[in-house]
XYZ file of C-alpha atoms in Angstrom:
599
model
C 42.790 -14.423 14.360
C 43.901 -15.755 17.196
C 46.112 -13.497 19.901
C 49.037 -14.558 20.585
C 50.670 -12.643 23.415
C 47.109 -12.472 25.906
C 49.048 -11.488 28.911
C 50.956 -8.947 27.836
C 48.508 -6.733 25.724
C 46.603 -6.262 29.153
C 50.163 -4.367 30.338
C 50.285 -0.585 30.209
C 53.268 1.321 31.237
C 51.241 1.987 34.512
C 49.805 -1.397 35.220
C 53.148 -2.436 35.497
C 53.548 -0.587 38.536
C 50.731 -3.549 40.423
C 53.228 -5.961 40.530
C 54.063 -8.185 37.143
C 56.918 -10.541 36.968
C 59.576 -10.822 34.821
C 58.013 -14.353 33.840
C 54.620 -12.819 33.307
C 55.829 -10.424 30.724
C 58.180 -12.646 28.837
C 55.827 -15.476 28.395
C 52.840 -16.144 26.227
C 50.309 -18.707 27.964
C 48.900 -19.607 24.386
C 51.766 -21.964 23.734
C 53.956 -21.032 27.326
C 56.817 -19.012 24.542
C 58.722 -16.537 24.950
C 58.875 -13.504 22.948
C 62.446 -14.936 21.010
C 60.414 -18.091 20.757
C 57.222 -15.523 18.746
C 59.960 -13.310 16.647
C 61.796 -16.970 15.403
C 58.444 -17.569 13.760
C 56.743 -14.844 11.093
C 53.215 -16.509 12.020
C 53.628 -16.006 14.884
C 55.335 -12.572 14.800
C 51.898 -11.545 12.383
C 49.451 -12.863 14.991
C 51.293 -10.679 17.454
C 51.107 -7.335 15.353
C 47.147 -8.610 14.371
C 46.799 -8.091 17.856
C 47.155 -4.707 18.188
C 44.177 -4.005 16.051
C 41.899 -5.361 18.658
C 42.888 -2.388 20.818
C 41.676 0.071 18.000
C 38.427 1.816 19.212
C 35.305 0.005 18.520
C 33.565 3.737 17.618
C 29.983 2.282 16.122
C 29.513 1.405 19.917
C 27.881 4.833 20.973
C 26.722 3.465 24.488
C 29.099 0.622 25.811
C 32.183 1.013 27.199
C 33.701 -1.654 24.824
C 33.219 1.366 21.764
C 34.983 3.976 24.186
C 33.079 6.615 21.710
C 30.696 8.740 24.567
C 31.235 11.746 22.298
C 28.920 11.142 19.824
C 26.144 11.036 22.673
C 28.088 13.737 24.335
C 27.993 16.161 21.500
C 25.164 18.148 20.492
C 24.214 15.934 17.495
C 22.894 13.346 19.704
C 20.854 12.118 22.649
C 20.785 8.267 23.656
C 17.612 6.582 25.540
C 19.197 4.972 28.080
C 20.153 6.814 31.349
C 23.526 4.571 31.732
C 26.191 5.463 28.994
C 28.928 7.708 30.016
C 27.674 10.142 27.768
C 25.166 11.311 30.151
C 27.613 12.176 32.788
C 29.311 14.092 30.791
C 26.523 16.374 29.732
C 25.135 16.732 33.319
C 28.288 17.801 34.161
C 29.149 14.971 36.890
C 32.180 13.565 35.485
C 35.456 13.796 37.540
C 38.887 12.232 37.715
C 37.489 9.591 40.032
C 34.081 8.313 38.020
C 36.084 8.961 33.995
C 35.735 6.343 32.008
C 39.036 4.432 32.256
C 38.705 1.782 29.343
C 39.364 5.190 27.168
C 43.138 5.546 28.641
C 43.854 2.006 29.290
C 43.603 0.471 25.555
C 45.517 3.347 23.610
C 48.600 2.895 26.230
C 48.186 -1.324 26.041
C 48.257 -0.825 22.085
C 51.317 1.503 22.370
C 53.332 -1.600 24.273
C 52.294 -3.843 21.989
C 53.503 -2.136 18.752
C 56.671 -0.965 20.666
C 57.712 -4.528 21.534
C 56.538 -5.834 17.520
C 59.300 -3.104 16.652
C 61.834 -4.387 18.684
C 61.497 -7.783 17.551
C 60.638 -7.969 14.380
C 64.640 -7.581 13.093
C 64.750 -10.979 14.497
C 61.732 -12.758 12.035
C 62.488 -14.388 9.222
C 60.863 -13.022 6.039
C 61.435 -10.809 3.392
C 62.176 -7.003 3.754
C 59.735 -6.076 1.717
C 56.572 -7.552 3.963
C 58.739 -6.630 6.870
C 58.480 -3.329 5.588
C 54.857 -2.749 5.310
C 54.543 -4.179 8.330
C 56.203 -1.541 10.646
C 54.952 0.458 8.593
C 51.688 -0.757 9.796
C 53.400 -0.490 13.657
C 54.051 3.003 13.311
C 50.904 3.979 12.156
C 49.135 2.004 14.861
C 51.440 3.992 17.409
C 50.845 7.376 15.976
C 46.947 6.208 16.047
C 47.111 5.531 19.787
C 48.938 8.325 20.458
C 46.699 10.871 18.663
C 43.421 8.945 20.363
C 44.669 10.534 23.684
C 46.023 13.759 22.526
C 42.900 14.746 21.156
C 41.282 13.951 24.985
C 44.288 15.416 27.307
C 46.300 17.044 24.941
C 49.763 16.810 26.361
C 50.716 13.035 27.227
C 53.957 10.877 27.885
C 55.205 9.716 24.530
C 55.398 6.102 24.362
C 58.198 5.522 21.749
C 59.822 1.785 23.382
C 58.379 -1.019 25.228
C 58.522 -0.575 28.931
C 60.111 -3.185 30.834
C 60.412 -3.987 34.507
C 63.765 -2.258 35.211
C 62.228 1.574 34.383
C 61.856 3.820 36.615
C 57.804 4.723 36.570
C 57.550 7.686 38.875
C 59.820 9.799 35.868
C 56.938 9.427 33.501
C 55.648 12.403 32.746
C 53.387 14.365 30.624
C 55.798 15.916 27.332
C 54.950 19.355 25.647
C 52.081 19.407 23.339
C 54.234 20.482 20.467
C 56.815 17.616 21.025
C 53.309 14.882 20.912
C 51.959 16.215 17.689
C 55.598 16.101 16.234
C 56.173 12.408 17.232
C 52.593 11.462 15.709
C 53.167 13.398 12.441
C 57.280 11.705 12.260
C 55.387 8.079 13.005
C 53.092 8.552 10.236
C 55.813 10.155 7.671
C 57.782 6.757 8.772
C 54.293 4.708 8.196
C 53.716 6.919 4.746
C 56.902 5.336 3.535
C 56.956 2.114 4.191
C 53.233 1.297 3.380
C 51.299 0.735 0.118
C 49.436 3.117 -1.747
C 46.302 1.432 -1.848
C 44.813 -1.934 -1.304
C 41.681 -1.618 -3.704
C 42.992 -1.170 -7.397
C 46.219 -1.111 -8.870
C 49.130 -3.557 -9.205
C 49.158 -3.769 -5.361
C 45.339 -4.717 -5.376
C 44.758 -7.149 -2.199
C 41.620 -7.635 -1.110
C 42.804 -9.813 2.028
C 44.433 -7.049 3.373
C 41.382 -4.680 3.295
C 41.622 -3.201 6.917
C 45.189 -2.624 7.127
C 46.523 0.982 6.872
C 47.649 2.305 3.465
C 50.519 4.992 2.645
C 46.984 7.322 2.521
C 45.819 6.006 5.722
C 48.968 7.266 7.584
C 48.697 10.641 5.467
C 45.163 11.241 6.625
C 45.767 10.553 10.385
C 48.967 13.137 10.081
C 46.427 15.912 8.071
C 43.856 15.105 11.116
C 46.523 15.659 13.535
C 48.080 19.105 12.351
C 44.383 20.259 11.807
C 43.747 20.137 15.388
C 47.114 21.277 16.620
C 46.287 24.260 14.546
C 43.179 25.259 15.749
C 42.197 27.870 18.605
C 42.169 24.917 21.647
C 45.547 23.687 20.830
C 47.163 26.944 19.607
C 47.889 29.639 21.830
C 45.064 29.299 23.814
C 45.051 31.738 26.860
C 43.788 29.676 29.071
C 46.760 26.872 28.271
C 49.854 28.730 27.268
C 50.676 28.924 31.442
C 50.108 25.277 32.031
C 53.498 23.913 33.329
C 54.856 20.380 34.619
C 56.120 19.847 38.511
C 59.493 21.402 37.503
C 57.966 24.496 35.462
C 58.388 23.180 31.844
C 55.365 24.980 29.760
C 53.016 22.398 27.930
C 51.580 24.655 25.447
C 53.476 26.916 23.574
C 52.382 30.248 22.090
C 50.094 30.867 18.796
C 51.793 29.926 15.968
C 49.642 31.029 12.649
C 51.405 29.337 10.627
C 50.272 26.303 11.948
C 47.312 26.137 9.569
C 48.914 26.349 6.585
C 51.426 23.301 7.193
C 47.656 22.009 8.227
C 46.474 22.698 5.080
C 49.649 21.209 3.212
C 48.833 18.426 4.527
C 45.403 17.909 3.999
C 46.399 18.338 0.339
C 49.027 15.980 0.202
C 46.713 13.259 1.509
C 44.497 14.254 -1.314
C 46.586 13.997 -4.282
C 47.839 10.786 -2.730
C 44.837 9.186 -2.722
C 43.621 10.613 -5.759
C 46.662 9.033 -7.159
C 46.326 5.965 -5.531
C 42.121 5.075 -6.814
C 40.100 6.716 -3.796
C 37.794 9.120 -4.567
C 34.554 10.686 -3.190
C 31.930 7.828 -3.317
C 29.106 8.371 -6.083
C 25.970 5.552 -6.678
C 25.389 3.772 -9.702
C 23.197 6.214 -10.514
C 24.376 9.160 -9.068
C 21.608 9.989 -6.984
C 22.490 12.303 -4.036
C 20.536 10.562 -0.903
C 22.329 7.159 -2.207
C 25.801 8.522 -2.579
C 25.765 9.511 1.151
C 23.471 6.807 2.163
C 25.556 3.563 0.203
C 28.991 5.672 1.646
C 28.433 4.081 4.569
C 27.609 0.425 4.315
C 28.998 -0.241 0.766
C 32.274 -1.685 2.810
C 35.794 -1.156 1.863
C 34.307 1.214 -1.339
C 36.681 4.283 -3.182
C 36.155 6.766 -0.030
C 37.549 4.433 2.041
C 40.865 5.538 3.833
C 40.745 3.399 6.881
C 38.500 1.750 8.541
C 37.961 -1.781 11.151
C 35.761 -4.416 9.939
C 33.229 -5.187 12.489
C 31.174 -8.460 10.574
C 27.782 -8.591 11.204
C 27.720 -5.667 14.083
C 23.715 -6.303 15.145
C 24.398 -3.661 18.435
C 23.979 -0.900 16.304
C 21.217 -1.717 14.339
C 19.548 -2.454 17.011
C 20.007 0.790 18.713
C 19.081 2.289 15.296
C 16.276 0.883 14.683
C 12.648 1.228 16.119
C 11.015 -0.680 18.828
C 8.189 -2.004 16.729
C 10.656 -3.220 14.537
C 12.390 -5.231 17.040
C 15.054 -2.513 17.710
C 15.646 -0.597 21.149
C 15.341 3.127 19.478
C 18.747 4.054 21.338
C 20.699 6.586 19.320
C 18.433 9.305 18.879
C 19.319 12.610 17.092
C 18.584 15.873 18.554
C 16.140 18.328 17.186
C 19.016 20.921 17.017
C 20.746 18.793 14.213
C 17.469 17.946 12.277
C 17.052 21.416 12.727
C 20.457 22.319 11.041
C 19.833 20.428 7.794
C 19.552 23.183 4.786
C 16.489 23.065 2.424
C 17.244 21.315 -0.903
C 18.013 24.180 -2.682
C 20.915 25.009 0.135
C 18.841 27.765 1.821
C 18.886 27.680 5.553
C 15.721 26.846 7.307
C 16.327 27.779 10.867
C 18.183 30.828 11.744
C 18.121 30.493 15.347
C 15.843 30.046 18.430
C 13.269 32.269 20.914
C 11.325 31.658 24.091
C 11.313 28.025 25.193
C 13.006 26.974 21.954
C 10.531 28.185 19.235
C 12.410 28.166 15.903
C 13.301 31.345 14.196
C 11.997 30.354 10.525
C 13.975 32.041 7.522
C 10.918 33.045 5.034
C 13.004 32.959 2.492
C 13.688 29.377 2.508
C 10.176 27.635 2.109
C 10.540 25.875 5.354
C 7.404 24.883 7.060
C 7.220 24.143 10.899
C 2.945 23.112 10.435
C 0.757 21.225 7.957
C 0.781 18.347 6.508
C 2.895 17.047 2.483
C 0.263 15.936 -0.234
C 2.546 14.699 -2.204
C 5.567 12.419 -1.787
C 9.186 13.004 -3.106
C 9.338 12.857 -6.729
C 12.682 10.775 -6.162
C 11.235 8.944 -3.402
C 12.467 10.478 -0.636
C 10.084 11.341 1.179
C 6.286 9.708 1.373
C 3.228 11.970 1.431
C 0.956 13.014 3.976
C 4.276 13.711 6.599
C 4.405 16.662 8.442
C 5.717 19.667 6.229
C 9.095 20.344 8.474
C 10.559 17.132 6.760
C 9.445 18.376 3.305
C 12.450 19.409 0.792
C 14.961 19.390 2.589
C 18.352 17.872 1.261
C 19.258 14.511 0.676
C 21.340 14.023 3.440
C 18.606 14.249 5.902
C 16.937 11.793 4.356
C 19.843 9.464 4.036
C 20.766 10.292 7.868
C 17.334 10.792 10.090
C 14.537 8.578 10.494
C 11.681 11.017 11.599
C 7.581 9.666 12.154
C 5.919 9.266 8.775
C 9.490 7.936 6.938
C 9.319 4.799 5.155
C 11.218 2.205 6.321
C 12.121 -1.719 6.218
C 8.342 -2.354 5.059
C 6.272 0.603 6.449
C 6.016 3.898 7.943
C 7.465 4.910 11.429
C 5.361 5.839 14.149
C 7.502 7.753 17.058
C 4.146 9.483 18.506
C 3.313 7.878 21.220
C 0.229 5.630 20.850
C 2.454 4.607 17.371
C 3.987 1.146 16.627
C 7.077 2.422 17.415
C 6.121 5.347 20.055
C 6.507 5.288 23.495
C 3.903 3.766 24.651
C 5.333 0.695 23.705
C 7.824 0.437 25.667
C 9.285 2.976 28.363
C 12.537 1.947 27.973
C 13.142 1.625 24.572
C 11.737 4.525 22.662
C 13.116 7.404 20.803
C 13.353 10.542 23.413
C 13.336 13.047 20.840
C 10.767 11.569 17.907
C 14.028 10.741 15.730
C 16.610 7.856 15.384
C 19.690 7.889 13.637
C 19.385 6.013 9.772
C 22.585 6.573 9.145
C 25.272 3.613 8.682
C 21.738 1.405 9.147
C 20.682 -1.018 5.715
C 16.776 -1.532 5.268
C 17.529 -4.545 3.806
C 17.646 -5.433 8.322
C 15.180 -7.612 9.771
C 15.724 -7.734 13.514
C 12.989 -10.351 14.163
C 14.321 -12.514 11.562
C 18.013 -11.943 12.971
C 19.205 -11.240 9.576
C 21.973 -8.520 9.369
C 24.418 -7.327 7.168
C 28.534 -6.861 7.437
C 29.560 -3.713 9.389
C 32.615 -1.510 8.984
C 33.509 1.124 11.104
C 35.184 4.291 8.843
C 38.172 6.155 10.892
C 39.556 8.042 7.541
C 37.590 9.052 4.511
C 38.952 11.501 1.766
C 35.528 13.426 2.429
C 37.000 14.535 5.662
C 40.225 15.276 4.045
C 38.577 17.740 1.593
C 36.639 19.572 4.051
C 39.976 19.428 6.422
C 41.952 20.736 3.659
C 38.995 23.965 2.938
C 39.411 24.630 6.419
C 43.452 24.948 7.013
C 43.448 26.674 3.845
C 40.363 28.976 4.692
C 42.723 30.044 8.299
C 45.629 30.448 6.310
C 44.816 32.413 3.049
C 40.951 32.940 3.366
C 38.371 31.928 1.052
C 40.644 31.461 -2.203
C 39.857 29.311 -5.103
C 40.463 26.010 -3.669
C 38.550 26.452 -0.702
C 35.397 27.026 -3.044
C 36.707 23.558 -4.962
C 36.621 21.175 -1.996
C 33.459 22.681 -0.435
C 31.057 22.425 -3.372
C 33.137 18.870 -4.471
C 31.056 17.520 -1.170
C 28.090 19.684 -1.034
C 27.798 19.140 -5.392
C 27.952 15.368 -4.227
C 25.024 15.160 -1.949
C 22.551 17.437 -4.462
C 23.595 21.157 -3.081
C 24.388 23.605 -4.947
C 27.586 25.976 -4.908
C 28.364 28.286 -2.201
C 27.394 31.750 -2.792
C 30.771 33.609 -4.197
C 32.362 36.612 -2.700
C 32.255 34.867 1.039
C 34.407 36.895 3.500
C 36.796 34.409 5.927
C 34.718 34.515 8.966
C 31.309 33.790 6.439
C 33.451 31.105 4.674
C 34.351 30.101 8.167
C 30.513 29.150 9.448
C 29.940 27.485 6.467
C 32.732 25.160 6.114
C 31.839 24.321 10.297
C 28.253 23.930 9.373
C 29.664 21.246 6.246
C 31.562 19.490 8.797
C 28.400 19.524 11.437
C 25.765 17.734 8.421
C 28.670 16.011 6.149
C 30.328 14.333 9.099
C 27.575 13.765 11.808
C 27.890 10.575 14.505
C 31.531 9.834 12.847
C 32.809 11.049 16.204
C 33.899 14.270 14.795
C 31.318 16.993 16.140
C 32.602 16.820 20.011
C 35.873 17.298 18.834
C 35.206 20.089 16.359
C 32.818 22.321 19.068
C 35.963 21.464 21.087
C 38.839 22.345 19.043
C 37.085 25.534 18.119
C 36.107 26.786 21.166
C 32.703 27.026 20.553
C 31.406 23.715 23.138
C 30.286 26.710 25.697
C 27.677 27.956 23.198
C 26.689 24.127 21.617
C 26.265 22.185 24.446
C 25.606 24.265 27.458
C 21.921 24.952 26.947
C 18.827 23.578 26.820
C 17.956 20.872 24.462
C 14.001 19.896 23.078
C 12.232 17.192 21.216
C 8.987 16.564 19.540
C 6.962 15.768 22.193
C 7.040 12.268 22.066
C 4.394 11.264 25.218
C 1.167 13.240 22.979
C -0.260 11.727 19.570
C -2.664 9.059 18.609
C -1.391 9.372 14.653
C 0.564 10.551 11.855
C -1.163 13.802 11.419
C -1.637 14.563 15.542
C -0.341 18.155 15.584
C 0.503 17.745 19.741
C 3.751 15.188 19.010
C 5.035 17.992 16.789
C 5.145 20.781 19.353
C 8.447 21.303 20.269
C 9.017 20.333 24.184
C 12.233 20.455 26.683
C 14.226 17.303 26.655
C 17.137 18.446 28.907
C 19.431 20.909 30.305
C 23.122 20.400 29.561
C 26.110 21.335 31.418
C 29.602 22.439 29.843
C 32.111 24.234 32.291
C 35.338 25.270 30.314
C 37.005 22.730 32.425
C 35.418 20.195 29.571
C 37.715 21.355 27.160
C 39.999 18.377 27.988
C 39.678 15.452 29.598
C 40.638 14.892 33.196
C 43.277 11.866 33.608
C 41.707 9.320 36.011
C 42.870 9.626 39.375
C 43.455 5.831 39.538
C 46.652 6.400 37.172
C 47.867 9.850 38.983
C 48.006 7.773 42.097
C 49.692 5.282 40.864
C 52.540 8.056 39.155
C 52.508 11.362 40.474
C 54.676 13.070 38.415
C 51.551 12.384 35.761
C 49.523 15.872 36.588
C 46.014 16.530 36.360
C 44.463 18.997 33.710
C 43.763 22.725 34.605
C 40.354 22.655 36.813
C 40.151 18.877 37.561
């Protein structure tokens, strides 16, 4: 849809400070109208609040800096081919307030102005109250969306609740309490809760159009992902925050609050029996199969699961940085062996236990695991071909629905990452996996690069997956491993072919497990960095070494030298990480906006 107000969307409360006019903000060079002249009309109000979706983060974009998602290649799930994305600053360690990348602060505060001014204006549009309605209810959720995009980053920010305008006085912005943020988000999506609809996908308010647009569920879910990480050891009473003051001494952080995770939990639940109430539910296949209910998840668009997510149409980017070389793909997003590593066997044993000397796995007997030799036999259910090396043997579904690994079938034949291989790197320098895996996940095989045919792409923000395993967590802090925490655990592990967790799990056991869930059930959604983050655990994940099949030996399939396990890369994590540095570029431009501790 067209955008109506071009000018101003570009105009954040500190790129006001380079010298607008009055005339510049007030007009709209689409039709030269002012924004009475946009409120008289409601198409015209609607193409103005459309708008402010275009700011939402494009996160399938791992590499670009139009996705503004480094984290996936920053985390330790991931490692991308190319030496240019952000990402690999930030794991070397380089980044600083004068190199950030500033595209990640500029379009959260230029989609805060334009859902302030849409609230200010749209009392003036004639329509009904009802649409009216939904529709700030869709502003407030937007704001509270923006708002929580850079809390998660910098933690304490300026609040953005009105439409800056010319007359205000810029060098009195500054950074609010941490506490006072996480309250305005959670009071924006309450107000977003109860003005939306409950669902857009069955029921008497059933509107397909509107697939895209947040629900009453939607808001519910961004408030339960909110109060999770406010609750959590980063956010809540950390040490190393609690003495983090303003200019004029007012604390950011306040103390630990252990109560925190049970209103964390509350929440979660809430957003469950919402959408349970509502038609979502955990996404199954036709059949049931495990590897297809986490595999069709993800590119059956706008199914049950669903809480929010953008529509992207026919995204190629990412399946071409999915896909292999020899199949006409660049063999970008590549996973690391750490998280094929962390993948349980397929009857929910755990495979790897840790590592040794120059990253030699520490093999659990007990679990059947295989680093050598060779599969006879495929998959009974097809998951798997034979003759593959036996590290990818039974393992559980999800790996096979998430990793493409050398020997997998796919789009027409088997993939060849060693590197004499049709897909290896030999072929191309450039464009080859660095690790000997690529990402399969959110990719269809039903793809044909050469043929430019590809499929409709949506990107998922909320999915009532997350909001079980958000709501085991909260609930796991607050009460330890009760009844419930068991329920929504297995609901998700049950789902993708595991069996129950053992019973009798002490907190801290139930603890690993539900972070290990998290680490296989949501990997590449963009929620690993901030979970290693939020739990204070980023100094042990990510500042090590990393390795990698070793993807410059092997002539074929069965060529034990591509499956020793070689160094990739030494990463770099200094506690400073923990939050994000605010670029330079804006502190000059309003002092009273302070840098994070150690930046």
């Amino acid at each position: 849809m067209k955008q109506i107000i071009k000018n101003i969307g570009i105009i954040t409360f500190f790129v006001v400070l380079s010298g607008c006019t009055k005339d510049f903000l007030d007009k709209t060079p689409d039709e030269d109208m002012t924004l009475d002249e946009v409120f008289a009309q409601r198409q015209y109000a609607e193409r103005f609040l459309t708008s402010a979706y275009f700011t939402l983060h494009e996160e399938i974009s791992f590499n670009d800096w139009w996705g503004r998602n480094p984290f996936v290649g920053a985390s330790d799930e991931m490692e991308i081919t190319w030496t240019y994305p952000f990402a690999h600053v930030m794991t070397s360690g380089a980044w600083s307030p004068q190199n950030i990348e500033e595209n990640i602060w500029r379009f959260d505060w230029e989609g805060m102005r334009k859902v302030n001014i849409f609230l200010e204006n749209i009392d003036k549009t004639p329509m009904s109250d009802a649409e009216k309605n939904r529709w700030k209810g869709e502003a407030h959720f937007l704001r509270a969306f923006f708002h929580f995009y850079q809390v998660r980053l910098h933690g304490p920010i300026p609040i953005m609740d009105r439409a800056s305008t010319l007359n205000d006085d810029f060098t009195q912005i500054k950074r609010k309490p941490y506490e006072e943020v996480v309250n305005f988000i959670v009071a924006d999506c309450d107000r977003a809760a109860s003005l939306l609809p409950p669902s857009y996908i069955s029921g008497p308010t059933e509107d397909r159009t509107q697939l895209g647009k947040p629900t009453k569920s939607s808001a519910l879910a961004l408030k339960s992902r909110m109060l999770l990480y406010a609750a959590s050891p980063l956010w809540n009473g950390n040490p190393d925050l609690t003495g983090f003051t303003d200019q004029d001494g007012v604390r950011l952080f306040a103390e630990a609050n252990s109560q925190k995770w049970q209103i964390a939990a509350d929440a979660a639940k809430a957003t469950i029996q919402e959408a349970e109430g509502a038609g979502y539910g955990l996404y199954t296949s036709s059949n049931n199969d495990p590897m297809k209910n986490y595999q069709e998840l993800f590119y059956i668009r706008n199914n049950k699961e669903v809480l929010f997510a953008r529509n992207m149409g026919p995204w190629d980017h990412q399946e071409r940085c999915t896909s292999p070389n020899g199949m006409g793909g660049w063999s970008g997003y590549c996973p690391t062996q750490e998280l094929v590593d962390a993948y349980e066997m397929a009857d929910g044993s755990t495979p790897i236990t840790g590592y040794g000397a120059n990253g030699q796995p520490l093999i659990n007997p007990e679990s059947g695991y295989q680093e050598t030799g060779y599969a006879e036999a495929a998959h009974p259910n097809g998951y798997h071909p034979d003759q593959i090396r036996n590290m990818y043997v039974g393992r559980e579904p999800r790996f096979y629905a998430a990793i493409n690994y050398s020997g997998a079938n796919w789009r027409g034949r088997r993939i060849e990452f060693w590197n004499s291989g049709a897909d290896g790197r030999a072929r191309s320098a450039v464009d080859h996996s660095v690790t000997g895996y690529l990402m399969k996940k959110f990719s269809e095989e039903s793809v044909r690069i050469p043929q430019n045919i590809f499929t409709q792409k949506t990107w998922i923000y909320f999915r009532l997956g997350e909001q079980y395993l958000n709501y085991a967590e909260a609930l796991n802090e607050a009460q330890g491993p009760v009844g419930d925490v068991y329920v929504y655990v297995n609901a998700i592990r049950n789902r993708a072919g595991l069996p129950n967790l053992p019973e009798g799990l002490s907190q801290e056991e139930m603890r690993e497990r539900i972070r290990h869930e998290r680490r296989i059930e949501l990997a590449f959604e963009t929620h690993r960095y901030f979970d290693t983050r939020r739990w204070l655990i980023a100094e042990q994940t990510d500042n090590k070494d990393f390795y990698r099949m070793t993807v410059d030996k092997g002539t074929h399939l069965q060529d034990d030298e591509f499956y020793q396990r070689s160094h990739l890369k030494r990463r770099v994590f200094e506690k400073k990480h923990y939050l994000w540095p605010i670029p330079q570029s804006e502190i000059n431009k309003t002092p009273t906006i302070i840098q994070n501790p150690g930046w």
